[in-house]
Short mmCIF file of C-alpha atoms in Angstrom, two decimals:
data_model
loop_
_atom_site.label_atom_id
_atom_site.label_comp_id
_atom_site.label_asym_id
_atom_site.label_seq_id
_atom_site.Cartn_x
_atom_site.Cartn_y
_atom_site.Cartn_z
CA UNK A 1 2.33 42.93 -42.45
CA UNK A 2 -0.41 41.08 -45.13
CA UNK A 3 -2.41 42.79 -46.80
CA UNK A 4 -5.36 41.58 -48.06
CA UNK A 5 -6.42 42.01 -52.15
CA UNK A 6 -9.09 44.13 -50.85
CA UNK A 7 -6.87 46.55 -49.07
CA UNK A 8 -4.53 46.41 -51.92
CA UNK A 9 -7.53 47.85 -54.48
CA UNK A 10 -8.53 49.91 -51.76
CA UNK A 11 -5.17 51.69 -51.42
CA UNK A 12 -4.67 51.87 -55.64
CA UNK A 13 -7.95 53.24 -55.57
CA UNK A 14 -7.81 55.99 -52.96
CA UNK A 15 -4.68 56.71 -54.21
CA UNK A 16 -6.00 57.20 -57.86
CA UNK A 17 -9.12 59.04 -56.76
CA UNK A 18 -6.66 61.95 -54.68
CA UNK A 19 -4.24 62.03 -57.48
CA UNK A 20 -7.47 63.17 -59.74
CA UNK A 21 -9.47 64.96 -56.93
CA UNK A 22 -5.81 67.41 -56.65
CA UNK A 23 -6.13 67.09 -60.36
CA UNK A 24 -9.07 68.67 -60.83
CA UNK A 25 -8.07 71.10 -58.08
CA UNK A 26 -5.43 72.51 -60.30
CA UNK A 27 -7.68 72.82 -63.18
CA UNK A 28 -9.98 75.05 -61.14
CA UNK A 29 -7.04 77.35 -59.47
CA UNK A 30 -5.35 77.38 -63.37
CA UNK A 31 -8.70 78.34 -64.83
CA UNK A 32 -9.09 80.78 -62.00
CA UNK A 33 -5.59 82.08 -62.40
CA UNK A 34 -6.49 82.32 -65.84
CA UNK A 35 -9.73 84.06 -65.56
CA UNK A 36 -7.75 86.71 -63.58
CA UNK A 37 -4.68 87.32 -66.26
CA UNK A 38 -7.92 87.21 -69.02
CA UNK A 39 -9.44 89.90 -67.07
CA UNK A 40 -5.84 92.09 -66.41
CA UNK A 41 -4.66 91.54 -70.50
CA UNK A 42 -8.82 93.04 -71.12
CA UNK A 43 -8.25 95.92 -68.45
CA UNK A 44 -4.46 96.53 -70.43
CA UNK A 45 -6.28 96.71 -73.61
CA UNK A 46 -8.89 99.13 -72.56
CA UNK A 47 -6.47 101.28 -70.85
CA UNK A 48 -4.38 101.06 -74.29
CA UNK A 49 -7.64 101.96 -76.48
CA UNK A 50 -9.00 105.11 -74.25
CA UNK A 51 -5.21 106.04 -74.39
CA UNK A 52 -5.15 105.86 -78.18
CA UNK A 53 -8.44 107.50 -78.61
CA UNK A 54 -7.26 110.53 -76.47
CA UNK A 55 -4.43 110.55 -78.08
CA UNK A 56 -6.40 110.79 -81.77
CA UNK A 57 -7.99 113.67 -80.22
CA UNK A 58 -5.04 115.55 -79.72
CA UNK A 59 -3.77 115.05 -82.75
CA UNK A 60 -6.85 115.93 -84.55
CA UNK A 61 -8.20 118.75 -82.92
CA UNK A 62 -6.83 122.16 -81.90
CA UNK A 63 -6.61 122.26 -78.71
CA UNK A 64 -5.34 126.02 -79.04
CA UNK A 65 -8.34 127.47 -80.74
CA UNK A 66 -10.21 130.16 -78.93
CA UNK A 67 -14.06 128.09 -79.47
CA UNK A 68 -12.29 124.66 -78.47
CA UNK A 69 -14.91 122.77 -76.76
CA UNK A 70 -13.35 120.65 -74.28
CA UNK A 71 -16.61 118.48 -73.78
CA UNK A 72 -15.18 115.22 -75.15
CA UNK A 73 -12.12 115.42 -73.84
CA UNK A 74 -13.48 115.54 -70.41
CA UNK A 75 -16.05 112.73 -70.83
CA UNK A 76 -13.21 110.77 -72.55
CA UNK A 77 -11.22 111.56 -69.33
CA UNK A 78 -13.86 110.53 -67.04
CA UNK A 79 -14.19 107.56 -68.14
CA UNK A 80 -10.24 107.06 -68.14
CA UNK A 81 -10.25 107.88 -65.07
CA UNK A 82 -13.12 105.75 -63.89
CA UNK A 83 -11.61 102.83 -65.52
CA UNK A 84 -7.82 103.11 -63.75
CA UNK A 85 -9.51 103.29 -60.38
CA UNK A 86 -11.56 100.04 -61.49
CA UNK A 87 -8.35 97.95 -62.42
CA UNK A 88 -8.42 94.20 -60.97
CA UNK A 89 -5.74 92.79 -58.61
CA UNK A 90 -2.49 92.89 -60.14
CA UNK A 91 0.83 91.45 -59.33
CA UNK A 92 3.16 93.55 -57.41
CA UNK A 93 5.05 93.75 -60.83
CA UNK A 94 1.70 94.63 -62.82
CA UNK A 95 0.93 97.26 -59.93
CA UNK A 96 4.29 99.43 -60.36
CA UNK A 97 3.12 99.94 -63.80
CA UNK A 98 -0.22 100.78 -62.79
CA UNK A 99 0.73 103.53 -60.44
CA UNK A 100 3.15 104.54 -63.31
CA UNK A 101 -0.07 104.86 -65.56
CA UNK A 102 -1.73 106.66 -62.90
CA UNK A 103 1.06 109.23 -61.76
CA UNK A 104 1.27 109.92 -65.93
CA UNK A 105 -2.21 110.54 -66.43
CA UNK A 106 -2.63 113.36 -63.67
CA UNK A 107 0.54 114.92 -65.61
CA UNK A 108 -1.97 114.51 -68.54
CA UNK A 109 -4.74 115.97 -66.75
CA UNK A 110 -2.74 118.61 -65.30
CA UNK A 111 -0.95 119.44 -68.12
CA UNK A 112 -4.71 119.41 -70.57
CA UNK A 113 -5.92 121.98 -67.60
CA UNK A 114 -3.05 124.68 -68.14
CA UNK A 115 -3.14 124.90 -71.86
CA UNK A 116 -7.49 124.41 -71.69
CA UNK A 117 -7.60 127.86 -69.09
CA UNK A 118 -6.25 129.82 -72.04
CA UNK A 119 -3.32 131.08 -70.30
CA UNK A 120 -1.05 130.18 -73.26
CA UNK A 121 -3.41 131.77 -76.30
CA UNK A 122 -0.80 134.17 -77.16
CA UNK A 123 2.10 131.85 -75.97
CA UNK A 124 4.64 131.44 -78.96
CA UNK A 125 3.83 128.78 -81.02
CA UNK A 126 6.90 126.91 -80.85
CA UNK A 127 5.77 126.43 -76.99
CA UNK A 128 2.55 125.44 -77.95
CA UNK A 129 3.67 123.33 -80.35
CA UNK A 130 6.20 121.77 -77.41
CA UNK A 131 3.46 121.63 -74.69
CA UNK A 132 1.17 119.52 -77.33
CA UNK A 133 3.84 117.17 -78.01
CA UNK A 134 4.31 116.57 -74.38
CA UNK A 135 1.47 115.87 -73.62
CA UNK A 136 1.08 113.54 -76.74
CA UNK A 137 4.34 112.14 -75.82
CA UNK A 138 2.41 111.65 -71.66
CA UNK A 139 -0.56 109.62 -73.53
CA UNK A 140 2.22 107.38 -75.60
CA UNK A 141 4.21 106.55 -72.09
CA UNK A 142 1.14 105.56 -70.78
CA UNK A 143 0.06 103.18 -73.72
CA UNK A 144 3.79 101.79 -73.96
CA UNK A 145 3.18 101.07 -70.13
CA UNK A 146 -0.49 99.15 -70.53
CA UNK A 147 1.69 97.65 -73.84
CA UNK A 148 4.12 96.86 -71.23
CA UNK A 149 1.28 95.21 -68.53
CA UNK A 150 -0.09 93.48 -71.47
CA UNK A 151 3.10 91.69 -72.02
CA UNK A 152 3.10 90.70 -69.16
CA UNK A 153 -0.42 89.38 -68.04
CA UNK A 154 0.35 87.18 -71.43
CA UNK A 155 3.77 85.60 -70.58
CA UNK A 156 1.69 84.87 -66.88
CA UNK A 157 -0.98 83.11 -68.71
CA UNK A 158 1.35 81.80 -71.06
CA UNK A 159 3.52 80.44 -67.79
CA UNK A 160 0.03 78.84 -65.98
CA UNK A 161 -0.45 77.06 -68.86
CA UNK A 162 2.70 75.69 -69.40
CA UNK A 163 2.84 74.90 -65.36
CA UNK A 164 -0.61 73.36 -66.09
CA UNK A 165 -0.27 71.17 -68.60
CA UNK A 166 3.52 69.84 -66.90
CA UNK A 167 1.43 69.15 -64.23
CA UNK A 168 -1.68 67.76 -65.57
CA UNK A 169 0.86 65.74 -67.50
CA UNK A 170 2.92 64.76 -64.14
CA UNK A 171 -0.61 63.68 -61.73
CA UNK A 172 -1.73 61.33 -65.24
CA UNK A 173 2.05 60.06 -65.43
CA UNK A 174 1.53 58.87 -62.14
CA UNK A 175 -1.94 57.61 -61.61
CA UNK A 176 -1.00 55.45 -64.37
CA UNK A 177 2.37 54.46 -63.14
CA UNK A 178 -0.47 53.28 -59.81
CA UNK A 179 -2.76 52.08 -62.00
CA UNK A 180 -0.22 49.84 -64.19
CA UNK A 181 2.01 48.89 -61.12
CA UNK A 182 -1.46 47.86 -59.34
CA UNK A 183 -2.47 46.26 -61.92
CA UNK A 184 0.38 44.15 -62.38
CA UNK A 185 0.95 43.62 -58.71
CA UNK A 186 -2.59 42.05 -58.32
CA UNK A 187 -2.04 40.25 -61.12
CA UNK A 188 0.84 38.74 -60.35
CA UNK A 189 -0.82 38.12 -56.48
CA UNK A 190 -3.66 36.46 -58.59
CA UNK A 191 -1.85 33.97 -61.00
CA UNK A 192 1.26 33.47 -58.87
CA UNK A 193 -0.83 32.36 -56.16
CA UNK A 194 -3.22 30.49 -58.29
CA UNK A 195 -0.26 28.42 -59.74
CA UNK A 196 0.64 27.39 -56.55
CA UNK A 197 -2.55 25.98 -55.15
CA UNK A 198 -3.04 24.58 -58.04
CA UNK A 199 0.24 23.10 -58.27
CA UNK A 200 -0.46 21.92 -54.39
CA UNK A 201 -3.84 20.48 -55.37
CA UNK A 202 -2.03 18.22 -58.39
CA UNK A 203 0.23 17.02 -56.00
CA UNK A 204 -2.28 16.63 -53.50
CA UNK A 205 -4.22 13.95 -56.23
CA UNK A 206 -1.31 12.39 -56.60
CA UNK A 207 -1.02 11.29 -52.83
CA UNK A 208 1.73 14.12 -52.40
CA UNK A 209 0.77 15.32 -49.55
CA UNK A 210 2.57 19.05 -49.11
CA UNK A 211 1.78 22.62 -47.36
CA UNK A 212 1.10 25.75 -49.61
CA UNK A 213 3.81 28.25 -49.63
CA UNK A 214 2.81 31.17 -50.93
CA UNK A 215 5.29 33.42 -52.26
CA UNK A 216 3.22 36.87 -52.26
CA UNK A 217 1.30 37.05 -49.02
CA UNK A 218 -2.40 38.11 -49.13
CA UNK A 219 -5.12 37.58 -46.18
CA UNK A 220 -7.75 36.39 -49.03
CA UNK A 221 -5.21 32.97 -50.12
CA UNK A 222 -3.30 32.80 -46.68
CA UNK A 223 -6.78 31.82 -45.67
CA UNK A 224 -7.14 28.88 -48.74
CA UNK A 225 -3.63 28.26 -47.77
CA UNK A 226 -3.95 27.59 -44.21
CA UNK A 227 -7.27 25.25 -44.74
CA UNK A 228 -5.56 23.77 -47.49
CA UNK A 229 -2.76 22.76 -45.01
CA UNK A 230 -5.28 22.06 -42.01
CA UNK A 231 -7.04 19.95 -44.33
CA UNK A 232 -3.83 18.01 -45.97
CA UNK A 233 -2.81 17.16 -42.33
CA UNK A 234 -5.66 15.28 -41.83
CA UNK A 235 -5.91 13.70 -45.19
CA UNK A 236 -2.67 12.48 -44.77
CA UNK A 237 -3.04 11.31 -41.37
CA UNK A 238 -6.54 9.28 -42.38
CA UNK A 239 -4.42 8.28 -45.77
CA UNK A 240 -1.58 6.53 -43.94
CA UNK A 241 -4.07 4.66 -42.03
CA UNK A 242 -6.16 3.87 -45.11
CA UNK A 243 -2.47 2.72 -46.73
CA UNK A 244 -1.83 0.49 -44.34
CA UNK A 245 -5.66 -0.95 -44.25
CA UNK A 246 -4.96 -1.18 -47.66
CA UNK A 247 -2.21 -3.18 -47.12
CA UNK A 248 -3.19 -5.64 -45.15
CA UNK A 249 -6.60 -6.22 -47.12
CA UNK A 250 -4.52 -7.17 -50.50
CA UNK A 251 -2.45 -8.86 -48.28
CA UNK A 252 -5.32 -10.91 -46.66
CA UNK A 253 -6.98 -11.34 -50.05
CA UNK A 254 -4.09 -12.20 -52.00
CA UNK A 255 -3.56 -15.31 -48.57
CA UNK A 256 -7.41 -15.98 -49.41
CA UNK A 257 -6.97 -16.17 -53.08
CA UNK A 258 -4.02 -18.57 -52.87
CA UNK A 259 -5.65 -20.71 -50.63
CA UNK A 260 -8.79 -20.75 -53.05
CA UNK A 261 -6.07 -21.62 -55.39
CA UNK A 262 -4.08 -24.13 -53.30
CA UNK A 263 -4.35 -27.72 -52.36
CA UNK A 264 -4.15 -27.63 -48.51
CA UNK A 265 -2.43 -30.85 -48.45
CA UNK A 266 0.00 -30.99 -51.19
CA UNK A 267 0.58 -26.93 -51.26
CA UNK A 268 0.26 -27.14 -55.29
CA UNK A 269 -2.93 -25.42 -57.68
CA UNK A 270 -6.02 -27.20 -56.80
CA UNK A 271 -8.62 -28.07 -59.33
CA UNK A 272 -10.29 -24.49 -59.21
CA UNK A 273 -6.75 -22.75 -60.28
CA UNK A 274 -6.78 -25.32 -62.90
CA UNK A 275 -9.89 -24.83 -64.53
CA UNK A 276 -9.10 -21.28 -64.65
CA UNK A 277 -5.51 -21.73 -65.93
CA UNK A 278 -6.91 -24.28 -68.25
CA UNK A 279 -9.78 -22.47 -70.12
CA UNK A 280 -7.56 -19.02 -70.42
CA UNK A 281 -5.06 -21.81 -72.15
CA UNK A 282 -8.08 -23.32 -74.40
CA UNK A 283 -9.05 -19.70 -75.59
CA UNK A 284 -5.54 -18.47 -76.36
CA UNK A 285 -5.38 -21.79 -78.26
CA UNK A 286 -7.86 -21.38 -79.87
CA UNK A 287 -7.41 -17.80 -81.04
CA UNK A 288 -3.46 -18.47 -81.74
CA UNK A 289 -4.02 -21.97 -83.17
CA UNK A 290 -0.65 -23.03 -81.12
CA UNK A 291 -0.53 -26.62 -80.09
CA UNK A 292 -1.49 -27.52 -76.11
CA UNK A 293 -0.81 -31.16 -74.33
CA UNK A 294 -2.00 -32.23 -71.02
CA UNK A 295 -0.57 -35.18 -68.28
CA UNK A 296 -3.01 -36.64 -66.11
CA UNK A 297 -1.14 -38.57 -63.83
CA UNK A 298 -2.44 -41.40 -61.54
CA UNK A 299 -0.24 -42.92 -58.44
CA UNK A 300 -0.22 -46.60 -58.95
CA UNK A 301 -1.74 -48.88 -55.99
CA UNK A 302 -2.53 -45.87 -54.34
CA UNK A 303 -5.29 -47.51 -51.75
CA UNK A 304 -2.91 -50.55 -51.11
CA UNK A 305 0.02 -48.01 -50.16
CA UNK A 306 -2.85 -46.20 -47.62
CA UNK A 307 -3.45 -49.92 -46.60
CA UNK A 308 -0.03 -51.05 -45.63
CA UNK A 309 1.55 -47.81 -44.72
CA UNK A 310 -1.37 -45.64 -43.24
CA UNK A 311 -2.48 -42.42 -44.68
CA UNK A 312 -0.04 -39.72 -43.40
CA UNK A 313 2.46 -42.25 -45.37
CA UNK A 314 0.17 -41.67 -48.50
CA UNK A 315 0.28 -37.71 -47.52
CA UNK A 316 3.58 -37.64 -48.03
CA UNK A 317 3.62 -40.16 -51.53
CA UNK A 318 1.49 -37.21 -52.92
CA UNK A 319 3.56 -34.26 -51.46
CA UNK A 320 6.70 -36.23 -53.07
CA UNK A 321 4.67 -36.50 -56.49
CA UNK A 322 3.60 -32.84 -56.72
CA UNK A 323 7.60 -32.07 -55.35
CA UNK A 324 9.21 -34.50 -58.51
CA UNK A 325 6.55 -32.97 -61.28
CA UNK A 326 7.35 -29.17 -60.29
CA UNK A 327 11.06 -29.37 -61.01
CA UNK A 328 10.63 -31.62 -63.82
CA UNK A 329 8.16 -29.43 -65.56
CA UNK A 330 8.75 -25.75 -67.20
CA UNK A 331 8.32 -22.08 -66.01
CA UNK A 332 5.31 -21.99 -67.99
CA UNK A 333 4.40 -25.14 -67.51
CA UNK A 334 1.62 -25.50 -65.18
CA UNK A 335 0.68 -28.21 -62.30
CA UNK A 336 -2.35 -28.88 -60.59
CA UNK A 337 -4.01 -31.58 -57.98
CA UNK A 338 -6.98 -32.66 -59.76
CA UNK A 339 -8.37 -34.93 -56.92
CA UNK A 340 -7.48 -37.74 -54.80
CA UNK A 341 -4.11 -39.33 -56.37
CA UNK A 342 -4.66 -37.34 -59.63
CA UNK A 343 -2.26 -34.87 -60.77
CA UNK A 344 -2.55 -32.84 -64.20
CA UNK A 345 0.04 -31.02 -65.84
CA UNK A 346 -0.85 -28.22 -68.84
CA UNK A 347 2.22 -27.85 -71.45
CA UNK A 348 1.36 -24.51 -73.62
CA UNK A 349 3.14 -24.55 -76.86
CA UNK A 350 3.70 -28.23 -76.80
CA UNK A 351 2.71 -30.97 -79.07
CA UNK A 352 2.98 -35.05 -78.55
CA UNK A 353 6.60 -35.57 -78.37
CA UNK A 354 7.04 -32.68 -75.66
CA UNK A 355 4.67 -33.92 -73.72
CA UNK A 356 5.83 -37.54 -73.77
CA UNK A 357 9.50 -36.48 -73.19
CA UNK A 358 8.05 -34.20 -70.20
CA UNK A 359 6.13 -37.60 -68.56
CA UNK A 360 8.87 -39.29 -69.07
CA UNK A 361 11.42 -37.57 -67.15
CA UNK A 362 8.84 -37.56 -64.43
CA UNK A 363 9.30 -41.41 -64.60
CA UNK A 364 12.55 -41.88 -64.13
CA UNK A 365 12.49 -38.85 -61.19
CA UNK A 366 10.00 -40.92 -59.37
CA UNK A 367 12.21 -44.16 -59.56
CA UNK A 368 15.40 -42.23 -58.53
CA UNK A 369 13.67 -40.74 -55.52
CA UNK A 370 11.73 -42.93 -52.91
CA UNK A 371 10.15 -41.74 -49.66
CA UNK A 372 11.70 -43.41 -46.42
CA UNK A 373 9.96 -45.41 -44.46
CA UNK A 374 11.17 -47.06 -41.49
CA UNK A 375 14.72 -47.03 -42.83
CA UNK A 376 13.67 -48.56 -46.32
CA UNK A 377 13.00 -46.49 -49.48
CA UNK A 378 9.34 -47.20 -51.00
CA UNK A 379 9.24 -46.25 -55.04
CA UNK A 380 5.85 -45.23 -55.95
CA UNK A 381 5.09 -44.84 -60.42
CA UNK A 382 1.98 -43.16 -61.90
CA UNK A 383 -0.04 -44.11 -64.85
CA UNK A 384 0.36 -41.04 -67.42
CA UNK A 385 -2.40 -39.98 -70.13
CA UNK A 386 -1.60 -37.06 -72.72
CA UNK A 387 -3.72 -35.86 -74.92
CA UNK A 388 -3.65 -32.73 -77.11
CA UNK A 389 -5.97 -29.98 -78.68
CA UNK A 390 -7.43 -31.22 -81.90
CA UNK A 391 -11.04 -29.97 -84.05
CA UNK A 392 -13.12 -32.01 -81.54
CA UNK A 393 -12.18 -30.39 -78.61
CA UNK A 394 -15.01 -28.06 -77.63
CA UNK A 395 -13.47 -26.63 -74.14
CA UNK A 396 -10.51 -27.43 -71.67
CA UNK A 397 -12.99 -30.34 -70.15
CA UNK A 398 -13.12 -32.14 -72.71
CA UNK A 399 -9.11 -32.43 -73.38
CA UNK A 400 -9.01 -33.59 -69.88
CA UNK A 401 -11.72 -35.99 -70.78
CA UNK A 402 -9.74 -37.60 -73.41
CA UNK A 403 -6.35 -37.76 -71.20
CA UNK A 404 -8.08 -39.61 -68.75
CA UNK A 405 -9.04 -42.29 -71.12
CA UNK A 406 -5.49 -42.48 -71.96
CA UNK A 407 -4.23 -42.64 -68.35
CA UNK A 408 -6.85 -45.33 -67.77
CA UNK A 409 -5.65 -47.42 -70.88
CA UNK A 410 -2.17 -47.30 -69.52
CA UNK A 411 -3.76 -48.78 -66.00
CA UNK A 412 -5.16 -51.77 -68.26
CA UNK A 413 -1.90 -52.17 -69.85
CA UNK A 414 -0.52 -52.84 -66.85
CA UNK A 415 0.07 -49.42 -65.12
CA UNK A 416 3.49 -47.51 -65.14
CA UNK A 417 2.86 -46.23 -68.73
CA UNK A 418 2.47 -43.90 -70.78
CA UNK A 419 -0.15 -43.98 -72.95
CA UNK A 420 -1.22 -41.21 -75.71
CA UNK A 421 -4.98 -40.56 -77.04
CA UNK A 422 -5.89 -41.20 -80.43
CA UNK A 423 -2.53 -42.62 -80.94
CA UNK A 424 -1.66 -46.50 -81.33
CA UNK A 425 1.85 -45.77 -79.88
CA UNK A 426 1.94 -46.83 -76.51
CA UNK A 427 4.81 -45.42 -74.28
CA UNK A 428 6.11 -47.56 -71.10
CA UNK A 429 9.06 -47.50 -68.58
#
């Protein structure tokens, strides 16, 4: 069955409050107990004073004498009397001595009578003197007896107490044994099942979708629990489409970017990816001071080869170009269409010679590998210019500036060259 944290306090707390309410109920009944053996031990000790004072006025006065007055022994009697039939409730124990006290005292008052009507004036004296200390020895009976109830009303008083306090001891023993076990249980109901939605809320962030499973039931977090779960059902549901929406819009935009990127025609970068490539390059360069060379490359005759051969022939002049450059250049290397029948190549890291040995393998690839045309090979060559970074380059622009001079000096010098800016060498194949 759950129980909810309010039930739980609930029950703690009832059970606390009739732990202490039959708490205090035993207080009253052991004060009232008390009250009652307080009032028997006071009864004992009057009974043992009036005893003792009647018994002081035996022993001081002659009771023999023929002007005895007998006044104050009968007052003192009365009053004896008055208190024995006043006694509180006793114990069945306490009332056998009573009735003991009582049956003695009438042998007192009986035996006070006979020697008070002066029938024993002339009696021997050793009687006298026997009848005195019997009735002497009556009185003493009669104190050792309220002695005797005193006693007794203590060790009962003495015995509540004890019971009391074992008791009082016992009820606060156990309303805290409720109180710390409570405690503790909520607790642990608290911060166990804290940890776990919390724990399911981490997870939740991290796209982990997963149920609560609480380990100490409780209405108040079955209830988080179960709209936790409702609500992760639908999260996930709405996150595996968003996933897959996801998907498919990096997918689209990573198609869209490469085709921003890409040449339609010749599949390679076009001149946006270049410029992009080729100012990142520029900056690194000119943070790093490391040396960058770029290829512009020109096909040779390229409108008479449109002429003679048509222009899907010249499509696929170009597509063998861009195919010859890419596995002739390296990894990092980087090749773009830069328009029409211009092709540029950027060569990070490399300086003149690189960049010469690079064009020229290009070369000698394009005159190893012709393009068939109605069962004849046709050999296409480029015009290469290379130029590198130097203090008057201001921006990528202006490098490619400077290698299209060069590429159009090796066109004057009768194309098929390879011609270097700012240099006098001049390269040919």
């Amino acid at each position: 069955m759950k129980i909810s944290l309010q039930q739980h306090i609930y029950f703690f707390t009832l059970s606390t409050g009739l732990l202490f309410t039959v708490l205090v109920g035993s207080v009253l009944w052991s004060t009232q107990v008390v009250e009652v053996a307080l009032e028997r031990e006071n009864y004992a000790n009057k009974v043992e004073n009036h005893t003792n004072i009647l018994k002081q006025l035996l022993i001081n006065e002659d009771i023999y004498a023929s002007d005895y007055n007998t006044d104050n022994w009968l007052v003192l009697d009365r009053k004896f009397n008055d208190l024995l039939r006043r006694n509180p409730s006793l114990t069945p124990e306490q009332q056998t001595i009573q009735n003991s006290i009582e049956s003695q005292n009438k042998n007192v008052q009986r035996l006070f009578n006979t020697i008070n009507k002066n029938q024993l004036k002339n009696a021997d004296e050793r009687i006298k003197k026997h009848l005195k200390t019997r009735l002497i020895t009556q009185l003493e009976a009669i104190r050792s007896d309220t002695i005797q109830l005193s006693s007794i009303v203590q060790k009962d008083i003495a015995n509540v107490i004890k019971q009391q306090i074992i008791f009082i001891l016992s009820i606060l023993a156990l309303s805290l044994f409720i109180l710390v076990y409570g405690a503790v249980k909520l607790v642990k109901i608290f911060s166990t099942s804290l940890n776990e939605v919390k724990t399911a809320f981490e997870k939740n962030r991290s796209g982990n979708f997963q149920k609560i499973q609480l380990s100490n039931q409780s209405e108040e977090f079955n209830g988080i629990a179960n709209a936790f779960n409702n609500m992760n059902k639908e999260l996930s549901e709405t996150t595996i489409s968003l996933e897959s929406m996801t998907k498919i819009v990096a997918e689209r935009t990573q198609v869209l970017e490469q085709l921003s990127n890409t040449d339609p025609l010749t599949k390679v970068a076009n001149r946006r990816a270049l410029f992009e490539r080729g100012n990142d390059e520029f900056s690194r360069v000119q943070r790093s001071k490391n040396p960058l060379a770029v290829i512009l490359l020109d096909c040779d005759l390229f409108k008479n080869i449109n002429d003679q051969f048509g222009h899907l022939f010249g499509d696929e002049v170009l597509k063998n170009i861009c195919k010859v450059c890419t596995e002739e250049i390296r990894s990092i290397d980087f090749f773009a269409r830069y328009g029409g029948e211009e092709f540029i190549i950027i060569l990070p890291d490399s300086g003149v010679n690189a960049a010469v040995e690079t064009a020229h393998r290009i070369q000698h690839a394009l005159a190893d590998h012709g393009i068939a045309y109605e069962g004849k090979n046709v050999f296409v060559t480029v015009s290469i210019g290379i130029s590198t970074v130097n203090d008057q380059h201001i921006d990528f622009e202006n490098l490619i500036k400077d290698a299209d001079l060069a590429m159009y000096q090796a066109k004057e010098n009768g194309r098929n060259r390879i011609e270097v800016f700012g240099d006098n060498i001049v390269y040919e194949w």
